[in-house]
Structures are given as C-alpha cells and as structure tokens.
XYZ file of C-alpha atoms in Angstrom:
343
model
C 0.203 0.088 -0.003
C 1.364 3.661 -1.065
C 1.816 6.197 1.780
C -0.914 8.013 0.507
C -3.474 5.377 1.109
C -1.520 4.256 4.366
C -2.159 8.112 5.740
C -5.734 8.710 4.225
C -7.004 4.854 5.879
C -4.929 6.370 9.413
C -6.576 9.822 8.882
C -10.301 8.060 7.862
C -10.837 4.910 9.927
C -8.518 6.095 13.063
C -10.332 9.373 13.475
C -7.402 11.205 13.706
C -9.010 14.175 11.837
C -12.201 15.329 11.824
C -14.397 18.014 9.682
C -13.651 21.718 10.972
C -10.165 20.805 12.563
C -7.890 23.376 12.709
C -4.267 21.440 12.381
C -0.856 22.918 13.271
C 2.067 20.807 11.283
C 5.168 20.875 12.796
C 7.813 20.983 9.678
C 11.419 20.550 10.128
C 12.142 20.460 6.132
C 13.382 16.643 6.088
C 11.087 14.261 4.011
C 8.988 12.827 6.871
C 7.774 16.275 7.508
C 7.336 17.796 3.933
C 5.578 14.590 3.248
C 3.154 15.169 5.821
C 2.457 18.637 4.827
C 1.781 17.952 1.069
C -0.481 15.339 2.099
C -2.262 17.440 4.339
C -2.594 20.126 1.814
C -4.199 17.628 -0.359
C -6.535 16.276 2.710
C -8.001 19.929 2.539
C -9.392 19.323 -0.871
C -11.356 16.442 0.720
C -12.128 17.699 3.978
C -13.291 20.447 5.409
C -9.986 21.193 7.547
C -7.655 24.109 8.164
C -3.702 23.775 8.551
C -0.851 26.244 9.832
C 2.809 25.140 9.467
C 5.417 25.632 12.523
C 9.270 25.238 11.780
C 11.754 25.779 14.349
C 15.595 26.889 14.472
C 17.341 24.882 17.413
C 20.338 27.345 17.026
C 22.535 24.198 16.901
C 23.446 24.291 13.388
C 24.321 26.047 10.127
C 22.046 24.812 7.725
C 18.869 25.374 10.339
C 18.447 28.679 8.452
C 18.120 27.409 4.873
C 15.961 24.661 6.122
C 13.484 27.192 7.713
C 13.521 29.227 4.139
C 12.928 26.335 2.098
C 10.020 25.798 4.844
C 8.584 29.162 4.450
C 8.774 28.987 0.617
C 7.137 25.550 0.083
C 4.353 26.895 2.594
C 3.912 29.932 0.728
C 3.662 27.751 -2.743
C 1.048 25.667 -1.245
C -0.848 28.684 -0.018
C -0.518 27.865 3.975
C 0.209 30.255 7.225
C 3.795 29.753 8.026
C 5.260 30.689 11.600
C 8.934 30.236 12.414
C 10.663 30.851 15.858
C 13.854 30.282 17.436
C 14.310 27.786 20.024
C 17.356 28.365 22.711
C 18.505 24.613 22.961
C 21.766 24.902 24.511
C 20.592 27.042 27.496
C 17.735 25.339 28.072
C 20.036 22.001 28.250
C 22.491 23.325 30.496
C 19.496 25.141 32.858
C 17.644 22.469 33.692
C 20.823 19.685 33.173
C 19.493 17.719 30.078
C 20.555 16.312 27.137
C 20.364 18.677 23.809
C 17.881 15.959 22.355
C 15.637 16.192 25.514
C 16.133 19.654 25.573
C 14.749 20.112 21.802
C 11.984 17.798 22.156
C 10.910 19.806 25.650
C 11.050 22.760 24.111
C 9.637 22.055 20.457
C 6.348 20.797 22.424
C 6.373 23.644 24.554
C 6.342 26.321 21.336
C 3.927 24.232 19.448
C 1.495 24.294 22.188
C 1.859 27.657 22.309
C 1.914 28.772 18.665
C -1.768 26.408 18.956
C -3.293 28.411 21.587
C -2.328 31.644 19.949
C -3.811 30.419 16.678
C -6.693 28.570 17.886
C -5.548 25.026 16.772
C -7.092 22.059 18.506
C -4.749 19.647 17.068
C -1.098 19.141 16.566
C 0.596 16.680 13.791
C 4.312 15.546 14.072
C 5.807 13.421 10.876
C 6.665 10.609 13.390
C 7.190 7.560 11.017
C 7.128 2.984 11.483
C 10.657 3.518 11.476
C 10.641 5.930 14.296
C 8.305 3.863 16.294
C 10.488 0.670 15.678
C 13.594 2.673 16.610
C 11.778 3.654 19.985
C 10.537 0.604 20.641
C 14.125 -0.807 20.462
C 15.749 2.049 22.270
C 12.762 1.181 25.300
C 13.991 -2.228 25.388
C 17.703 -1.693 25.213
C 17.082 1.024 28.375
C 14.309 -1.627 30.395
C 11.775 0.185 30.548
C 9.400 -3.051 29.925
C 7.181 -1.320 27.555
C 6.631 -1.938 23.859
C 3.993 0.348 22.923
C 6.095 2.569 20.936
C 4.797 5.864 19.962
C 0.950 7.043 20.495
C -0.990 7.729 17.626
C -2.495 10.511 19.261
C -2.297 12.254 22.957
C -3.983 14.545 24.792
C -1.860 17.530 25.634
C -3.352 20.563 27.552
C -6.676 22.028 27.688
C -8.439 20.805 24.269
C -5.204 20.360 22.227
C -4.406 16.684 20.654
C -1.376 15.538 19.324
C -1.892 13.323 16.149
C 0.815 11.503 14.542
C -0.615 10.330 10.854
C 2.295 9.081 9.678
C 2.716 6.356 11.760
C 1.931 3.681 10.296
C 4.254 4.507 7.053
C 7.758 3.534 6.668
C 10.745 5.948 5.862
C 11.593 4.289 2.526
C 7.541 4.736 0.919
C 8.012 8.563 2.877
C 10.903 9.254 0.875
C 9.023 7.645 -2.741
C 6.180 9.725 -2.090
C 8.537 13.018 -1.836
C 10.438 12.171 -4.634
C 7.241 11.415 -6.808
C 4.933 14.349 -6.156
C 5.340 17.916 -7.361
C 4.055 21.638 -6.086
C 1.149 23.149 -7.783
C 3.872 25.059 -10.422
C 5.104 22.168 -11.231
C 8.213 21.936 -9.161
C 9.582 18.784 -7.311
C 8.620 18.890 -3.361
C 12.097 20.265 -1.806
C 13.388 19.001 1.539
C 16.342 18.853 3.254
C 18.723 16.218 5.028
C 19.571 16.355 8.820
C 23.331 14.976 8.839
C 23.234 14.853 12.130
C 21.012 11.708 11.299
C 23.643 10.015 10.131
C 26.215 10.288 13.058
C 26.178 7.793 15.769
C 26.684 9.552 18.551
C 22.792 9.535 19.450
C 21.700 6.276 20.957
C 18.564 6.608 18.523
C 21.077 7.039 15.359
C 23.078 3.869 16.987
C 19.431 1.789 16.506
C 18.904 3.022 13.266
C 22.488 2.706 11.456
C 23.350 -0.923 12.799
C 20.530 -2.716 14.388
C 17.332 -2.338 12.425
C 19.316 -3.053 9.342
C 20.945 -6.266 10.782
C 17.336 -7.404 11.818
C 16.117 -6.307 8.503
C 18.547 -8.791 7.029
C 16.612 -11.561 8.689
C 13.384 -10.466 8.380
C 12.698 -7.598 6.016
C 8.786 -7.058 7.533
C 10.409 -6.173 10.970
C 9.289 -2.388 11.180
C 5.901 -3.682 10.306
C 6.105 -6.348 12.465
C 6.986 -3.728 15.276
C 4.329 -1.650 14.599
C 1.991 -4.131 14.909
C 3.551 -5.137 18.170
C 2.989 -1.795 19.618
C -0.458 -1.626 18.524
C -1.268 -4.577 20.327
C 0.471 -3.549 23.401
C -0.779 -0.312 23.434
C -4.622 -1.664 23.239
C -3.601 -3.864 26.197
C -1.635 -1.254 28.008
C -4.770 0.996 27.694
C -6.995 -1.335 29.210
C -5.061 -2.699 31.884
C -3.801 0.691 32.990
C -7.703 1.671 33.551
C -7.515 -1.453 35.701
C -4.258 -0.749 37.800
C -5.670 3.090 38.130
C -8.705 1.295 40.164
C -6.570 -0.610 41.907
C -4.259 1.817 42.810
C -6.600 4.378 44.960
C -7.680 1.349 47.055
C -4.067 0.790 48.097
C -1.986 3.511 47.642
C -1.689 7.051 49.615
C 0.192 9.986 48.701
C 1.370 13.140 49.963
C 4.461 15.737 48.502
C 7.045 13.993 50.596
C 5.834 10.198 50.960
C 3.840 7.894 49.069
C 2.198 4.679 51.297
C 1.379 1.641 49.987
C -0.849 -0.667 51.613
C 0.733 -4.312 51.463
C -2.394 -6.135 52.804
C -4.418 -5.101 50.001
C -1.834 -4.850 47.019
C -0.434 -8.351 47.447
C -4.037 -9.763 46.674
C -3.269 -8.489 43.264
C -2.568 -9.963 40.472
C 1.060 -9.915 39.224
C 0.503 -7.844 36.624
C -1.789 -5.426 38.098
C 1.179 -5.156 40.975
C 3.506 -4.302 38.426
C 1.780 -1.578 36.552
C 0.315 -0.271 40.330
C 4.170 0.019 41.256
C 5.091 2.030 37.968
C 2.227 4.259 38.464
C 3.413 5.007 41.995
C 7.274 4.980 41.648
C 8.578 8.646 41.927
C 11.617 7.997 39.967
C 13.344 5.806 37.344
C 10.717 3.699 36.299
C 12.639 0.888 34.458
C 11.254 -2.506 34.715
C 14.497 -3.959 36.734
C 14.022 -1.387 39.288
C 10.319 -2.150 39.790
C 11.495 -5.642 39.976
C 13.776 -5.375 42.447
C 11.231 -3.426 44.660
C 8.633 -5.994 44.355
C 11.255 -9.106 45.241
C 11.866 -6.534 48.203
C 8.215 -6.574 49.225
C 7.534 -10.334 48.801
C 10.846 -11.121 50.892
C 9.567 -8.680 53.734
C 12.884 -6.904 53.024
C 13.301 -4.216 55.941
C 16.799 -2.173 55.421
C 16.166 1.270 53.758
C 17.187 1.483 50.316
C 18.023 4.288 47.865
C 16.183 3.943 44.769
C 17.254 7.575 43.416
C 18.950 10.419 44.697
C 15.842 12.282 46.010
C 13.955 8.894 47.521
C 14.526 6.493 49.356
C 12.319 2.930 49.875
C 11.514 0.954 53.356
C 8.792 -1.287 54.669
C 6.764 -2.142 58.140
C 4.839 -4.772 58.384
C 2.066 -3.819 56.086
C 3.311 -0.750 54.466
C 5.934 -0.040 51.344
C 6.980 3.524 52.093
C 8.551 5.702 49.424
C 10.099 8.826 51.195
C 11.888 12.198 49.631
C 15.401 12.262 50.765
C 14.708 15.970 51.919
C 13.375 14.218 54.859
C 16.686 13.033 55.991
C 18.939 15.192 54.622
C 21.313 14.462 51.274
C 24.067 13.089 53.840
C 22.013 10.428 55.899
C 21.559 9.422 52.244
C 25.224 7.480 52.050
C 24.116 5.121 54.719
C 21.253 3.320 52.613
C 22.509 1.184 50.176
C 21.175 1.717 46.222
C 18.361 -0.923 45.692
C 19.650 -4.088 44.687
C 22.941 -3.141 46.053
C-alpha cells in the first residue's frame, strides 16, 4: 500500500482528523515532515480542515536558517500560513541539566502548544513514522523500560489540544518515494532537507537506526511492520490494564508531597501484572522494569532495610506498608548510609 493510501486510511479509520479541525503541522524540512505537509494540503481538498505550519530553528546547526527558508517557500507555494521561531536549546539543556536531544524535544512541544493556542488550533501533527516507532521500541527495550507500546498515534496535551501522528504506520522508505514522486502546483519537485546529524552515531537512536535495524531487516525485511503491529497490540492492552491498575491503585495507595504509602495487605492480593503496573504508576523516579522488579522482590521477601532508589527518594518497609519517602526529610548526607536498591 502506498504512503498516501496508508495516511488517508489512518486519518479516516483512526479518526485522527475530523471536519472543522484546525491543525498545526510541525515541519522541520526533512522528507517526513514535507511529506506530511503535502498530504495535509491534499487532505484539505477532501475535508473541511485548516492547516498552519510551524518551523523551529534549534540554533545547533548552520544549515537551520536555510532549512527554515525552504519550509517557508514551500508553505507559501501551497498557500499555507507559516510561523517560524528560534529555540534556545543549548541554554535550556544547561539550565535544566538535560541532554540536547531532551532539551530540543521539550522546547519544541512547549512552543507548539503555545502556537496552537495562539492560532486556535485544536490539534498538532508531527511526522513520526513506522521507523521512528521501531527505533523507539528498541530503545526502550535496551533501557529496560518494559514497554513495547511505542509512539502513540494520538495523545492529549493541555486543554482541548490533541497531538496526532498520522504518518505513524508509514515506513520511511515509502515516505521518501512519495516525496520524490510528487510536485508542487507550479510543477516543481517537492523541496526537502537532509539533516546530517541523522547520520551520526553519537545518539542512541541513530545507532539503532544505522546498525540494529538494518541487521534485523536482513533476517526479516518485514521487521518494521511487525514491530508496529506489536506496538499497536501492546498499546491497546496497556490502555485496558492501565485503567484497571488505576482503579486498584486508589484502594491501596496514599500519596502526599514527600511520601507514598502502599498498603501491602491489599496490594499483595492483586494479580502479578497489576502489582507491577501499580508500582510503575507510583514509583517517583526511574520507572525501569529492573527497578520495579527489585522493589517487588523486596516486598515479597519482607526486606526491611532502607534502600535508596534515586538521589531524591528512598524505599523502606514496615509490617504492612511499603513506603517511598523523599530524601529531603532525612538530609542528603544521611543517604550515604543507605544502599542503592539491589545493592
């Protein structure tokens, strides 16, 4: 199935877009987002929807200005409103002690939400595709998150704004074929940019993209589709189990600003899968499967010593309670006497 047919099916059957929607498109200038913009331009001829384009200069590469100009020209050619903003990614990363990757993502979504509100858009569309989803699933697997649900096709963000990803079922190579085969109203080919940083193995995602996935595709050329199918199944099951777990959580957990109390008498009556999910929901830091399994093991073994689960939180037990407590209550220096969980 070609890229447009997959996109249109996802839009119609996935109910991602409805009549009278006003959608803000995040367009970087790469093939994925250019493909998304052109498809939404076509969609506007079939449905009563309005689109706006947002482009961000992260200030990390000298090519960013040229890329923004390309997106602006493309938007003007398609007669779509264009908005460009600069993001102080390096400063944000330094001020918040996070990676450049995380800083860029946080700032993008923050600014997208602001632009959406200012322009009365009820939805934001990003150009994540099936390869992005596979990379995310594998990255979470390697980090031990215990989650294979991948990138959600839609999610709520703030009041009355939904983030949608209509290209999620489409493979990257099909997107590239689409972009190279389409033309603008004036007959020119669709312009797009290639971010050279995507070829660097400095980032974990790129290592997965350039080493793991090609190796898997040699074993099974359908690996991207199979991972997407797995993530859709997992996502549906997650939603069902999450609802049940939240219901049980209310019966066995009491939360305050600096303390989380887990009633073990009630908790240990639950199914093992629900216990795991309840712990994941209440764990204040580092929600990795290894961490959750270690805490579960200590609960089952009635392990009484106090353990450090992060720089900010400790875990301890009484006869009928598991307690997560913030370090500030004890003082940072007192943490040195507590072993790390599992240590």
